[in-house]
CSV table of N, CA and C and ligand atoms in Angstrom, one decimal:
chain,number,residue,atom,x,y,z
A,1129,MET,N,-37.4,-43.2,-85.4
A,1129,MET,CA,-38.2,-42.5,-84.3
A,1129,MET,C,-37.7,-41.1,-84.2
A,1130,ALA,N,-38.6,-40.1,-84.1
A,1130,ALA,CA,-38.1,-38.7,-83.9
A,1130,ALA,C,-38.8,-38.1,-82.7
A,1131,ILE,N,-38.1,-37.2,-82.0
A,1131,ILE,CA,-38.7,-36.4,-81.0
A,1131,ILE,C,-38.4,-34.9,-81.5
A,1132,GLU,N,-39.5,-34.2,-81.7
A,1132,GLU,CA,-39.3,-32.8,-82.2
A,1132,GLU,C,-39.8,-31.8,-81.1
A,1133,PHE,N,-39.3,-30.6,-81.3
A,1133,PHE,CA,-39.7,-29.5,-80.4
A,1133,PHE,C,-40.0,-28.3,-81.3
A,1134,VAL,N,-41.2,-27.8,-81.2
A,1134,VAL,CA,-41.6,-26.7,-82.0
A,1134,VAL,C,-42.3,-25.7,-81.2
A,1135,LYS,N,-42.1,-24.4,-81.5
A,1135,LYS,CA,-42.9,-23.4,-80.8
A,1135,LYS,C,-44.1,-23.2,-81.7
A,1136,GLY,N,-45.3,-23.2,-81.1
A,1136,GLY,CA,-46.5,-23.1,-81.9
A,1136,GLY,C,-47.8,-23.4,-81.1
A,1137,ASP,N,-48.8,-23.6,-81.9
A,1137,ASP,CA,-50.1,-23.9,-81.4
A,1137,ASP,C,-50.5,-25.3,-81.7
A,1138,ILE,N,-50.8,-26.1,-80.7
A,1138,ILE,CA,-51.0,-27.5,-80.8
A,1138,ILE,C,-52.3,-27.8,-81.6
A,1139,THR,N,-53.2,-26.9,-81.7
A,1139,THR,CA,-54.5,-27.2,-82.4
A,1139,THR,C,-54.2,-27.3,-83.9
A,1140,LYS,N,-53.1,-26.8,-84.4
A,1140,LYS,CA,-52.8,-26.8,-85.8
A,1140,LYS,C,-52.0,-28.0,-86.3
A,1141,GLN,N,-51.7,-28.9,-85.4
A,1141,GLN,CA,-50.7,-30.0,-85.7
A,1141,GLN,C,-51.4,-31.1,-86.5
A,1142,ASP,N,-50.6,-31.7,-87.4
A,1142,ASP,CA,-51.1,-32.7,-88.3
A,1142,ASP,C,-50.7,-34.1,-87.8
A,1143,THR,N,-50.2,-34.2,-86.6
A,1143,THR,CA,-50.0,-35.6,-86.0
A,1143,THR,C,-51.3,-36.3,-85.9
A,1144,GLU,N,-51.2,-37.6,-85.8
A,1144,GLU,CA,-52.5,-38.4,-85.7
A,1144,GLU,C,-53.2,-38.1,-84.5
A,1145,ALA,N,-52.5,-37.8,-83.4
A,1145,ALA,CA,-53.2,-37.4,-82.1
A,1145,ALA,C,-52.5,-36.2,-81.6
A,1146,ILE,N,-53.3,-35.4,-80.9
A,1146,ILE,CA,-52.7,-34.3,-80.0
A,1146,ILE,C,-53.1,-34.6,-78.6
A,1147,ALA,N,-52.3,-34.2,-77.7
A,1147,ALA,CA,-52.7,-34.4,-76.3
A,1147,ALA,C,-53.2,-33.0,-75.8
A,1148,ASN,N,-54.1,-33.1,-74.8
A,1148,ASN,CA,-54.7,-31.9,-74.2
A,1148,ASN,C,-54.3,-31.9,-72.7
A,1149,ALA,N,-54.0,-30.7,-72.2
A,1149,ALA,CA,-53.8,-30.6,-70.7
A,1149,ALA,C,-55.2,-30.4,-70.1
A,1150,ALA,N,-55.9,-31.5,-69.8
A,1150,ALA,CA,-57.3,-31.4,-69.3
A,1150,ALA,C,-57.3,-31.3,-67.8
A,1151,ASN,N,-58.5,-31.1,-67.3
A,1151,ASN,CA,-58.7,-31.1,-65.8
A,1151,ASN,C,-59.5,-32.4,-65.5
A,1152,SER,N,-59.5,-32.8,-64.3
A,1152,SER,CA,-60.1,-34.1,-63.9
A,1152,SER,C,-61.6,-34.2,-64.1
A,1153,ARG,N,-62.3,-33.1,-64.2
A,1153,ARG,CA,-63.7,-33.2,-64.5
A,1153,ARG,C,-63.9,-33.3,-66.0
A,1154,LEU,N,-62.9,-33.1,-66.8
A,1154,LEU,CA,-63.0,-33.1,-68.3
A,1154,LEU,C,-64.0,-32.1,-68.7
A,1155,ALA,N,-64.0,-31.0,-68.0
A,1155,ALA,CA,-65.0,-29.9,-68.2
A,1155,ALA,C,-64.6,-28.8,-69.2
A,1156,GLY,N,-63.4,-28.9,-69.8
A,1156,GLY,CA,-63.0,-27.8,-70.6
A,1156,GLY,C,-62.5,-26.7,-69.7
A,1157,GLY,N,-61.8,-25.7,-70.2
A,1157,GLY,CA,-61.3,-24.6,-69.4
A,1157,GLY,C,-60.6,-23.7,-70.2
A,1158,GLY,N,-59.6,-23.0,-69.6
A,1158,GLY,CA,-58.8,-22.0,-70.4
A,1158,GLY,C,-57.6,-22.7,-71.0
A,1159,GLY,N,-56.6,-21.9,-71.3
A,1159,GLY,CA,-55.3,-22.4,-71.8
A,1159,GLY,C,-55.5,-23.3,-73.0
A,1160,VAL,N,-54.6,-24.4,-73.0
A,1160,VAL,CA,-54.6,-25.2,-74.2
A,1160,VAL,C,-55.9,-26.0,-74.3
A,1161,ASP,N,-56.5,-26.3,-73.2
A,1161,ASP,CA,-57.8,-27.1,-73.1
A,1161,ASP,C,-58.9,-26.3,-73.9
A,1162,GLY,N,-59.0,-25.0,-73.6
A,1162,GLY,CA,-60.0,-24.1,-74.2
A,1162,GLY,C,-59.7,-24.0,-75.7
A,1163,ALA,N,-58.4,-23.9,-76.1
A,1163,ALA,CA,-58.1,-23.8,-77.5
A,1163,ALA,C,-58.4,-25.0,-78.3
A,1164,ILE,N,-58.2,-26.2,-77.7
A,1164,ILE,CA,-58.5,-27.4,-78.4
A,1164,ILE,C,-60.0,-27.6,-78.6
A,1165,HIS,N,-60.8,-27.3,-77.5
A,1165,HIS,CA,-62.3,-27.5,-77.7
A,1165,HIS,C,-62.8,-26.4,-78.6
A,1166,HIS,N,-62.2,-25.2,-78.6
A,1166,HIS,CA,-62.7,-24.2,-79.5
A,1166,HIS,C,-62.4,-24.6,-81.0
A,1167,ALA,N,-61.2,-25.1,-81.2
A,1167,ALA,CA,-60.8,-25.4,-82.6
A,1167,ALA,C,-61.5,-26.7,-83.1
A,1168,GLY,N,-61.6,-27.7,-82.2
A,1168,GLY,CA,-62.2,-29.0,-82.5
A,1168,GLY,C,-63.7,-29.0,-82.6
A,1169,GLY,N,-64.3,-28.1,-82.0
A,1169,GLY,CA,-65.8,-28.0,-82.0
A,1169,GLY,C,-66.4,-28.9,-80.9
A,1170,ALA,N,-67.8,-28.8,-80.8
A,1170,ALA,CA,-68.5,-29.3,-79.7
A,1170,ALA,C,-68.5,-30.8,-79.7
A,1171,GLU,N,-68.2,-31.4,-80.8
A,1171,GLU,CA,-68.2,-32.9,-80.8
A,1171,GLU,C,-67.3,-33.5,-79.8
A,1172,ILE,N,-66.2,-32.9,-79.5
A,1172,ILE,CA,-65.2,-33.5,-78.6
A,1172,ILE,C,-65.8,-33.5,-77.2
A,1173,MET,N,-66.5,-32.4,-76.7
A,1173,MET,CA,-67.1,-32.4,-75.4
A,1173,MET,C,-68.2,-33.4,-75.3
A,1174,ARG,N,-69.0,-33.5,-76.4
A,1174,ARG,CA,-70.1,-34.5,-76.5
A,1174,ARG,C,-69.6,-35.9,-76.2
A,1175,GLU,N,-68.5,-36.2,-76.9
A,1175,GLU,CA,-67.9,-37.6,-76.8
A,1175,GLU,C,-67.4,-37.8,-75.3
A,1176,LEU,N,-66.7,-36.8,-74.8
A,1176,LEU,CA,-66.2,-36.9,-73.4
A,1176,LEU,C,-67.4,-37.2,-72.4
A,1177,LYS,N,-68.5,-36.4,-72.6
A,1177,LYS,CA,-69.6,-36.6,-71.7
A,1177,LYS,C,-70.2,-38.0,-71.8
A,1178,GLU,N,-70.3,-38.4,-73.0
A,1178,GLU,CA,-70.9,-39.7,-73.3
A,1178,GLU,C,-70.1,-40.9,-72.8
A,1179,LYS,N,-68.8,-40.8,-72.9
A,1179,LYS,CA,-68.0,-42.0,-72.6
A,1179,LYS,C,-67.4,-42.0,-71.2
A,1180,TYR,N,-67.1,-40.8,-70.7
A,1180,TYR,CA,-66.3,-40.8,-69.4
A,1180,TYR,C,-67.0,-40.0,-68.4
A,1181,ARG,N,-66.7,-40.3,-67.1
A,1181,ARG,CA,-67.2,-39.5,-66.0
A,1181,ARG,C,-65.9,-39.0,-65.3
A,1182,GLY,N,-65.3,-38.1,-65.9
A,1182,GLY,CA,-64.1,-37.5,-65.4
A,1182,GLY,C,-62.9,-38.4,-65.6
A,1183,CYS,N,-61.7,-38.0,-65.2
A,1183,CYS,CA,-60.5,-38.7,-65.4
A,1183,CYS,C,-59.6,-38.4,-64.2
A,1184,SER,N,-59.0,-39.4,-63.6
A,1184,SER,CA,-58.2,-39.1,-62.4
A,1184,SER,C,-56.9,-38.4,-62.8
A,1185,THR,N,-56.3,-37.7,-61.9
A,1185,THR,CA,-55.0,-37.0,-62.1
A,1185,THR,C,-54.0,-38.1,-62.3
A,1186,GLY,N,-53.1,-37.8,-63.4
A,1186,GLY,CA,-52.1,-38.8,-63.7
A,1186,GLY,C,-52.6,-39.8,-64.7
A,1187,SER,N,-53.9,-39.7,-65.2
A,1187,SER,CA,-54.4,-40.6,-66.2
A,1187,SER,C,-54.8,-39.8,-67.5
A,1188,ALA,N,-55.4,-40.5,-68.4
A,1188,ALA,CA,-55.7,-39.9,-69.7
A,1188,ALA,C,-56.9,-40.7,-70.4
A,1189,VAL,N,-57.7,-40.0,-71.2
A,1189,VAL,CA,-58.7,-40.6,-71.9
A,1189,VAL,C,-58.6,-40.1,-73.4
A,1190,ILE,N,-59.3,-40.8,-74.3
A,1190,ILE,CA,-59.1,-40.5,-75.7
A,1190,ILE,C,-60.5,-40.2,-76.3
A,1191,THR,N,-60.5,-39.2,-77.2
A,1191,THR,CA,-61.7,-39.0,-78.1
A,1191,THR,C,-61.3,-38.8,-79.5
A,1192,GLY,N,-62.2,-38.6,-80.4
A,1192,GLY,CA,-61.9,-38.2,-81.7
A,1192,GLY,C,-61.5,-36.8,-81.7
A,1193,GLY,N,-61.0,-36.3,-82.9
A,1193,GLY,CA,-60.5,-34.9,-83.0
A,1193,GLY,C,-61.5,-33.9,-83.5
A,1194,GLY,N,-62.7,-34.3,-83.7
A,1194,GLY,CA,-63.7,-33.3,-84.2
A,1194,GLY,C,-63.2,-32.6,-85.5
A,1195,LYS,N,-63.2,-31.3,-85.5
A,1195,LYS,CA,-62.8,-30.5,-86.7
A,1195,LYS,C,-61.3,-30.3,-86.8
A,1196,LEU,N,-60.5,-30.9,-85.9
A,1196,LEU,CA,-59.1,-30.7,-85.9
A,1196,LEU,C,-58.5,-31.6,-87.0
A,1197,LYS,N,-57.2,-31.2,-87.4
A,1197,LYS,CA,-56.5,-32.1,-88.4
A,1197,LYS,C,-56.2,-33.4,-87.7
A,1198,ALA,N,-55.9,-33.4,-86.5
A,1198,ALA,CA,-55.6,-34.7,-85.8
A,1198,ALA,C,-56.8,-35.5,-85.6
A,1199,LYS,N,-56.7,-36.8,-85.8
A,1199,LYS,CA,-57.8,-37.7,-85.8
A,1199,LYS,C,-58.3,-37.9,-84.3
A,1200,TYR,N,-57.4,-37.8,-83.4
A,1200,TYR,CA,-57.7,-38.1,-82.0
A,1200,TYR,C,-57.2,-37.0,-81.1
A,1201,VAL,N,-57.9,-36.8,-79.9
A,1201,VAL,CA,-57.4,-36.0,-78.9
A,1201,VAL,C,-57.2,-36.9,-77.6
A,1202,ILE,N,-56.0,-36.8,-77.0
A,1202,ILE,CA,-55.8,-37.5,-75.8
A,1202,ILE,C,-55.9,-36.5,-74.6
A,1203,HIS,N,-56.8,-36.7,-73.8
A,1203,HIS,CA,-57.0,-35.7,-72.7
A,1203,HIS,C,-56.3,-36.2,-71.5
A,1204,ALA,N,-55.1,-35.6,-71.2
A,1204,ALA,CA,-54.3,-36.0,-70.1
A,1204,ALA,C,-54.5,-35.1,-68.9
A,1205,VAL,N,-54.5,-35.6,-67.7
A,1205,VAL,CA,-54.7,-34.8,-66.5
A,1205,VAL,C,-53.4,-34.8,-65.7
A,1206,GLY,N,-52.7,-33.7,-65.8
A,1206,GLY,CA,-51.5,-33.5,-65.0
A,1206,GLY,C,-51.9,-33.0,-63.6
A,1207,PRO,N,-50.9,-33.0,-62.7
A,1207,PRO,CA,-51.2,-32.5,-61.3
A,1207,PRO,C,-51.2,-31.0,-61.2
A,1208,VAL,N,-51.9,-30.5,-60.3
A,1208,VAL,CA,-51.7,-29.1,-59.8
A,1208,VAL,C,-50.4,-29.1,-59.0
A,1209,TYR,N,-49.5,-28.2,-59.3
A,1209,TYR,CA,-48.2,-28.3,-58.6
A,1209,TYR,C,-48.4,-28.0,-57.1
A,1210,SER,N,-47.8,-28.9,-56.3
A,1210,SER,CA,-48.0,-28.7,-54.8
A,1210,SER,C,-46.6,-28.7,-54.1
A,1211,GLY,N,-45.5,-29.1,-54.8
A,1211,GLY,CA,-44.2,-29.2,-54.2
A,1211,GLY,C,-44.0,-30.5,-53.5
A,1212,ARG,N,-44.9,-31.4,-53.6
A,1212,ARG,CA,-44.7,-32.8,-53.0
A,1212,ARG,C,-44.2,-33.7,-54.1
A,1213,ALA,N,-43.6,-34.8,-53.6
A,1213,ALA,CA,-43.0,-35.8,-54.5
A,1213,ALA,C,-44.0,-36.4,-55.4
A,1214,SER,N,-45.2,-36.5,-55.0
A,1214,SER,CA,-46.3,-37.1,-55.8
A,1214,SER,C,-46.5,-36.3,-57.1
A,1215,ASP,N,-46.1,-35.0,-57.1
A,1215,ASP,CA,-46.3,-34.2,-58.4
A,1215,ASP,C,-45.6,-34.9,-59.6
A,1216,ALA,N,-44.3,-35.3,-59.3
A,1216,ALA,CA,-43.5,-35.9,-60.4
A,1216,ALA,C,-44.1,-37.2,-60.8
A,1217,GLN,N,-44.5,-38.0,-59.9
A,1217,GLN,CA,-45.1,-39.3,-60.2
A,1217,GLN,C,-46.4,-39.1,-61.1
A,1218,LEU,N,-47.2,-38.1,-60.7
A,1218,LEU,CA,-48.5,-37.9,-61.4
A,1218,LEU,C,-48.2,-37.4,-62.8
A,1219,LEU,N,-47.2,-36.5,-62.9
A,1219,LEU,CA,-46.9,-35.9,-64.2
A,1219,LEU,C,-46.4,-37.0,-65.2
A,1220,THR,N,-45.4,-37.8,-64.6
A,1220,THR,CA,-44.9,-39.0,-65.4
A,1220,THR,C,-46.0,-39.9,-65.8
A,1221,SER,N,-46.9,-40.2,-64.9
A,1221,SER,CA,-48.0,-41.1,-65.2
A,1221,SER,C,-49.0,-40.5,-66.3
A,1222,ALA,N,-49.2,-39.2,-66.3
A,1222,ALA,CA,-50.1,-38.6,-67.3
A,1222,ALA,C,-49.5,-38.7,-68.7
A,1223,TYR,N,-48.1,-38.5,-68.8
A,1223,TYR,CA,-47.5,-38.7,-70.1
A,1223,TYR,C,-47.5,-40.2,-70.5
A,1224,ARG,N,-47.2,-41.0,-69.6
A,1224,ARG,CA,-47.1,-42.5,-69.9
A,1224,ARG,C,-48.4,-43.0,-70.3
A,1225,LYS,N,-49.5,-42.7,-69.6
A,1225,LYS,CA,-50.8,-43.2,-69.9
A,1225,LYS,C,-51.2,-42.7,-71.3
A,1226,SER,N,-50.8,-41.5,-71.7
A,1226,SER,CA,-51.1,-40.9,-73.0
A,1226,SER,C,-50.4,-41.7,-74.1
A,1227,LEU,N,-49.2,-42.1,-73.8
A,1227,LEU,CA,-48.4,-42.9,-74.8
A,1227,LEU,C,-49.0,-44.3,-74.9
A,1228,GLU,N,-49.5,-44.8,-73.8
A,1228,GLU,CA,-50.1,-46.2,-73.8
A,1228,GLU,C,-51.4,-46.1,-74.7
A,1229,LEU,N,-52.1,-45.0,-74.6
A,1229,LEU,CA,-53.3,-44.9,-75.4
A,1229,LEU,C,-53.0,-44.8,-76.9
A,1230,CYS,N,-51.8,-44.2,-77.2
A,1230,CYS,CA,-51.4,-44.2,-78.6
A,1230,CYS,C,-51.1,-45.7,-79.1
A,1231,THR,N,-50.4,-46.4,-78.3
A,1231,THR,CA,-50.1,-47.8,-78.6
A,1231,THR,C,-51.4,-48.6,-78.8
A,1232,GLU,N,-52.3,-48.5,-77.8
A,1232,GLU,CA,-53.6,-49.2,-77.9
A,1232,GLU,C,-54.4,-48.8,-79.1
A,1233,ASN,N,-54.3,-47.6,-79.6
A,1233,ASN,CA,-55.1,-47.2,-80.7
A,1233,ASN,C,-54.4,-47.1,-82.0
A,1234,ASN,N,-53.2,-47.7,-82.1
A,1234,ASN,CA,-52.4,-47.7,-83.3
A,1234,ASN,C,-52.1,-46.3,-83.8
A,1235,ILE,N,-51.8,-45.4,-82.9
A,1235,ILE,CA,-51.4,-44.1,-83.2
A,1235,ILE,C,-49.9,-44.0,-83.2
A,1236,CYS,N,-49.3,-43.6,-84.4
A,1236,CYS,CA,-47.8,-43.6,-84.5
A,1236,CYS,C,-47.2,-42.2,-84.3
A,1237,SER,N,-48.1,-41.1,-84.3
A,1237,SER,CA,-47.5,-39.8,-84.2
A,1237,SER,C,-48.4,-39.0,-83.2
A,1238,VAL,N,-47.8,-38.3,-82.3
A,1238,VAL,CA,-48.6,-37.6,-81.3
A,1238,VAL,C,-47.8,-36.3,-80.9
A,1239,ALA,N,-48.6,-35.2,-80.7
A,1239,ALA,CA,-48.1,-33.9,-80.2
A,1239,ALA,C,-48.5,-33.7,-78.8
A,1240,PHE,N,-47.6,-33.2,-78.0
A,1240,PHE,CA,-47.9,-32.9,-76.5
A,1240,PHE,C,-47.7,-31.4,-76.3
A,1241,PRO,N,-48.5,-30.8,-75.5
A,1241,PRO,CA,-48.2,-29.5,-74.9
A,1241,PRO,C,-47.4,-29.7,-73.7
A,1242,SER,N,-47.1,-28.6,-73.0
A,1242,SER,CA,-46.4,-28.7,-71.8
A,1242,SER,C,-47.4,-28.8,-70.6
A,1243,ILE,N,-47.7,-30.1,-70.3
A,1243,ILE,CA,-48.8,-30.4,-69.4
A,1243,ILE,C,-48.4,-29.8,-68.0
A,1244,SER,N,-49.4,-29.2,-67.3
A,1244,SER,CA,-49.3,-28.7,-65.9
A,1244,SER,C,-48.5,-27.4,-65.7
A,1245,THR,N,-47.8,-26.9,-66.8
A,1245,THR,CA,-47.0,-25.7,-66.5
A,1245,THR,C,-47.6,-24.4,-66.7
A,1246,GLY,N,-48.9,-24.4,-67.0
A,1246,GLY,CA,-49.7,-23.1,-67.1
A,1246,GLY,C,-50.4,-22.8,-65.8
A,1247,ALA,N,-51.7,-22.9,-65.9
A,1247,ALA,CA,-52.6,-22.7,-64.7
A,1247,ALA,C,-52.2,-23.6,-63.5
A,1248,TYR,N,-51.7,-24.8,-63.8
A,1248,TYR,CA,-51.4,-25.7,-62.7
A,1248,TYR,C,-50.0,-25.5,-62.1
A,1249,GLY,N,-49.3,-24.5,-62.6
A,1249,GLY,CA,-48.1,-24.0,-61.8
A,1249,GLY,C,-46.9,-24.8,-61.7
A,1250,TYR,N,-46.7,-25.9,-62.5
A,1250,TYR,CA,-45.5,-26.7,-62.4
A,1250,TYR,C,-44.3,-26.0,-62.9
A,1251,PRO,N,-43.2,-25.9,-62.2
A,1251,PRO,CA,-42.1,-25.2,-62.8
A,1251,PRO,C,-41.6,-25.8,-64.1
A,1252,VAL,N,-41.4,-25.0,-65.1
A,1252,VAL,CA,-41.2,-25.4,-66.5
A,1252,VAL,C,-40.1,-26.4,-66.6
A,1253,ARG,N,-38.9,-26.0,-66.0
A,1253,ARG,CA,-37.7,-26.9,-66.2
A,1253,ARG,C,-37.9,-28.3,-65.6
A,1254,GLU,N,-38.5,-28.3,-64.4
A,1254,GLU,CA,-38.8,-29.7,-63.8
A,1254,GLU,C,-39.8,-30.5,-64.6
A,1255,ALA,N,-40.8,-29.8,-65.1
A,1255,ALA,CA,-41.8,-30.5,-65.9
A,1255,ALA,C,-41.2,-31.0,-67.3
A,1256,ALA,N,-40.3,-30.1,-67.8
A,1256,ALA,CA,-39.7,-30.5,-69.1
A,1256,ALA,C,-38.8,-31.8,-68.9
A,1257,LEU,N,-38.1,-31.8,-67.8
A,1257,LEU,CA,-37.2,-33.0,-67.5
A,1257,LEU,C,-38.1,-34.3,-67.5
A,1258,ILE,N,-39.2,-34.2,-66.8
A,1258,ILE,CA,-40.1,-35.3,-66.7
A,1258,ILE,C,-40.7,-35.7,-68.0
A,1259,ALA,N,-41.2,-34.7,-68.7
A,1259,ALA,CA,-41.8,-35.0,-70.0
A,1259,ALA,C,-40.9,-35.6,-71.0
A,1260,VAL,N,-39.7,-35.1,-71.1
A,1260,VAL,CA,-38.7,-35.6,-72.1
A,1260,VAL,C,-38.2,-37.0,-71.7
A,1261,LYS,N,-38.0,-37.2,-70.4
A,1261,LYS,CA,-37.5,-38.5,-69.9
A,1261,LYS,C,-38.6,-39.5,-70.1
A,1262,THR,N,-39.8,-39.2,-69.8
A,1262,THR,CA,-40.9,-40.2,-69.8
A,1262,THR,C,-41.1,-40.6,-71.3
A,1263,VAL,N,-41.1,-39.6,-72.2
A,1263,VAL,CA,-41.3,-40.0,-73.6
A,1263,VAL,C,-40.1,-40.8,-74.1
A,1264,GLY,N,-38.9,-40.4,-73.7
A,1264,GLY,CA,-37.7,-41.1,-74.2
A,1264,GLY,C,-37.7,-42.5,-73.7
A,1265,ASP,N,-38.0,-42.7,-72.4
A,1265,ASP,CA,-38.1,-44.1,-71.9
A,1265,ASP,C,-39.1,-44.9,-72.6
A,1266,TYR,N,-40.3,-44.4,-72.9
A,1266,TYR,CA,-41.4,-45.1,-73.5
A,1266,TYR,C,-41.0,-45.5,-75.0
A,1267,VAL,N,-40.5,-44.6,-75.7
A,1267,VAL,CA,-40.2,-44.9,-77.1
A,1267,VAL,C,-39.1,-45.9,-77.3
A,1268,LYS,N,-38.2,-46.0,-76.3
A,1268,LYS,CA,-37.1,-47.0,-76.4
A,1268,LYS,C,-37.7,-48.4,-76.5
A,1269,THR,N,-38.8,-48.6,-75.8
A,1269,THR,CA,-39.3,-50.0,-75.8
A,1269,THR,C,-40.6,-50.1,-76.7
A,1270,HIS,N,-41.0,-49.0,-77.4
A,1270,HIS,CA,-42.2,-49.0,-78.2
A,1270,HIS,C,-41.9,-48.4,-79.6
A,1271,PRO,N,-41.3,-49.3,-80.4
A,1271,PRO,CA,-40.9,-48.8,-81.8
A,1271,PRO,C,-42.1,-48.4,-82.6
A,1272,GLU,N,-43.3,-48.8,-82.2
A,1272,GLU,CA,-44.5,-48.4,-83.0
A,1272,GLU,C,-44.8,-46.9,-83.0
A,1273,ILE,N,-44.2,-46.2,-82.0
A,1273,ILE,CA,-44.4,-44.7,-81.9
A,1273,ILE,C,-43.2,-44.1,-82.8
A,1274,LYS,N,-43.6,-43.5,-83.9
A,1274,LYS,CA,-42.6,-42.9,-84.8
A,1274,LYS,C,-42.3,-41.5,-84.6
A,1275,LEU,N,-43.2,-40.7,-84.1
A,1275,LEU,CA,-43.0,-39.3,-83.9
A,1275,LEU,C,-43.7,-38.8,-82.6
A,1276,VAL,N,-42.9,-38.1,-81.8
A,1276,VAL,CA,-43.5,-37.4,-80.6
A,1276,VAL,C,-43.0,-35.9,-80.8
A,1277,ARG,N,-44.0,-35.0,-80.9
A,1277,ARG,CA,-43.6,-33.6,-81.1
A,1277,ARG,C,-44.1,-32.8,-79.9
A,1278,PHE,N,-43.2,-32.1,-79.3
A,1278,PHE,CA,-43.6,-31.2,-78.2
A,1278,PHE,C,-43.9,-29.9,-78.8
A,1279,VAL,N,-45.1,-29.4,-78.6
A,1279,VAL,CA,-45.5,-28.1,-79.2
A,1279,VAL,C,-45.6,-27.1,-78.0
A,1280,LEU,N,-44.7,-26.2,-78.0
A,1280,LEU,CA,-44.6,-25.2,-76.8
A,1280,LEU,C,-45.0,-23.9,-77.3
A,1281,PHE,N,-45.8,-23.3,-76.4
A,1281,PHE,CA,-46.6,-22.1,-76.8
A,1281,PHE,C,-45.8,-20.8,-76.7
A,1282,ASP,N,-44.9,-20.7,-75.7
A,1282,ASP,CA,-44.1,-19.5,-75.5
A,1282,ASP,C,-42.7,-19.8,-75.5
A,1283,ASP,N,-41.9,-18.7,-75.7
A,1283,ASP,CA,-40.5,-18.9,-75.9
A,1283,ASP,C,-39.7,-19.5,-74.7
A,1284,GLU,N,-40.1,-19.1,-73.5
A,1284,GLU,CA,-39.4,-19.6,-72.3
A,1284,GLU,C,-39.6,-21.2,-72.2
A,1285,THR,N,-40.8,-21.6,-72.5
A,1285,THR,CA,-41.1,-23.0,-72.4
A,1285,THR,C,-40.4,-23.8,-73.5
A,1286,PHE,N,-40.4,-23.2,-74.7
A,1286,PHE,CA,-39.8,-23.8,-75.9
A,1286,PHE,C,-38.3,-24.0,-75.5
A,1287,GLN,N,-37.6,-22.9,-75.0
A,1287,GLN,CA,-36.2,-23.0,-74.7
A,1287,GLN,C,-35.9,-24.0,-73.6
A,1288,ALA,N,-36.8,-24.1,-72.6
A,1288,ALA,CA,-36.5,-25.0,-71.5
A,1288,ALA,C,-36.6,-26.5,-72.0
A,1289,TYR,N,-37.5,-26.8,-72.9
A,1289,TYR,CA,-37.6,-28.2,-73.4
A,1289,TYR,C,-36.4,-28.5,-74.3
A,1290,LYS,N,-36.1,-27.6,-75.1
A,1290,LYS,CA,-34.9,-27.8,-76.0
A,1290,LYS,C,-33.6,-28.0,-75.2
A,1291,GLU,N,-33.5,-27.2,-74.2
A,1291,GLU,CA,-32.3,-27.3,-73.4
A,1291,GLU,C,-32.2,-28.6,-72.7
A,1292,VAL,N,-33.3,-29.0,-72.1
A,1292,VAL,CA,-33.3,-30.3,-71.4
A,1292,VAL,C,-33.0,-31.4,-72.3
A,1293,TYR,N,-33.5,-31.4,-73.5
A,1293,TYR,CA,-33.3,-32.5,-74.5
A,1293,TYR,C,-31.8,-32.5,-74.9
A,1294,SER,N,-31.3,-31.3,-75.2
A,1294,SER,CA,-29.9,-31.2,-75.7
A,1294,SER,C,-28.9,-31.6,-74.7
A,1295,ARG,N,-29.3,-31.5,-73.4
A,1295,ARG,CA,-28.3,-31.9,-72.3
A,1295,ARG,C,-28.3,-33.4,-72.1
A,1296,GLY,N,-29.0,-34.1,-73.0
A,1296,GLY,CA,-28.9,-35.5,-73.0
A,1296,GLY,C,-29.7,-36.3,-72.0
A,1297,VAL,N,-30.8,-35.8,-71.6
A,1297,VAL,CA,-31.7,-36.5,-70.6
A,1297,VAL,C,-32.1,-37.8,-71.2
A,1298,MET,N,-32.1,-37.9,-72.5
A,1298,MET,CA,-32.6,-39.1,-73.1
A,1298,MET,C,-31.6,-40.3,-72.9
A,1299,VAL,N,-30.4,-39.9,-72.8
A,1299,VAL,CA,-29.4,-41.0,-72.7
A,1299,VAL,C,-29.2,-41.4,-71.3
A,1300,SER,N,-29.9,-42.4,-70.9
A,1300,SER,CA,-29.8,-42.8,-69.5
A,1300,SER,C,-29.3,-44.2,-69.3
B,2518,ADP,P1,-52.3,-26.7,-67.1
B,2518,ADP,O1,-53.6,-26.4,-66.5
B,2518,ADP,O2,-52.1,-28.2,-67.3
B,2518,ADP,O3,-51.2,-26.0,-66.5
B,2518,ADP,P2,-52.5,-24.8,-69.3
B,2518,ADP,O4,-53.3,-24.9,-70.6
B,2518,ADP,O5,-52.8,-23.7,-68.4
B,2518,ADP,O6,-52.5,-26.3,-68.7
B,2518,ADP,O7,-51.0,-24.6,-69.8
B,2518,ADP,C1,-50.1,-25.6,-70.3
B,2518,ADP,C2,-49.2,-25.1,-71.3
B,2518,ADP,O8,-49.9,-25.0,-72.6
B,2518,ADP,C3,-48.7,-23.7,-71.1
B,2518,ADP,O9,-47.3,-23.7,-71.4
B,2518,ADP,C4,-49.5,-22.8,-72.0
B,2518,ADP,O10,-48.8,-21.7,-72.4
B,2518,ADP,C5,-49.6,-23.8,-73.2
B,2518,ADP,N1,-50.7,-23.5,-74.2
B,2518,ADP,C6,-51.7,-22.7,-74.1
B,2518,ADP,N2,-52.4,-22.7,-75.3
B,2518,ADP,C7,-51.7,-23.5,-76.2
B,2518,ADP,C8,-51.9,-23.9,-77.5
B,2518,ADP,N3,-52.9,-23.5,-78.3
B,2518,ADP,N4,-51.0,-24.8,-78.0
B,2518,ADP,C9,-49.9,-25.3,-77.3
B,2518,ADP,N5,-49.7,-24.9,-76.0
B,2518,ADP,C10,-50.6,-24.0,-75.4
C-alpha cells in the first residue's frame, strides 16, 4: 500500500479514480470542481443530474470519468469552514465515504485534492491532519486499496500535507 504526495493538477492523474471537492448541489463551480468538469467534459454533469439530487455535506457520490484518464470521479462534499467541532467530523466523513465508494466499486487507486481548503476556507494544516489520518485509518483495515495519492495544487498545501505525514500522524 502506498500513500503519495505530489504537487500538481488532479485532472491529469492516472489513478482509477480521482476525487472532486464538490458542492452539495453538485452544480459544478470554481477551483478543482471547475477544472474536473472542464477536463472531463459534459458527460460528468449529465450523469450527476441523471443519478443524484445533490449530495449532503460529509458524503460523496460517484460518476464515470468522461474524458479524463481516471475511469471514475468521486464527488466529495466537504464542509464550509465554520470553526465548529462539526467541521472536523464532516471533513473526516467526506474522505471516509469517498474511500468506501472505492471499496464498493473495486477501485484500488485514488487521488484526492485538498478538500475544503480553497473556497471553503478550512485551515490547511488542520485539514491535512484530518485527510492523512482518515486515509491512514481506512487503509489499515482495507488492503484492497493499493494507492492513495494526494494531489496538491500549490506549494503551501503540498508542504503542509508532507509535513503532517512525515511527523507520523499515520502511526497511531
Ligand atoms: P473547496 O470548495 O472544497 O474549498 P476548492 O476547489 O476551492 O475546493 O479548493 C480545494 C483545493 O483544490 C485548493 O487547495 C485548491 O488550490 C486546489 N485545486 C484547485 N484546482 C486544482 C486542480 N486542478 N488539481 C488539484 N487541486 C486543485
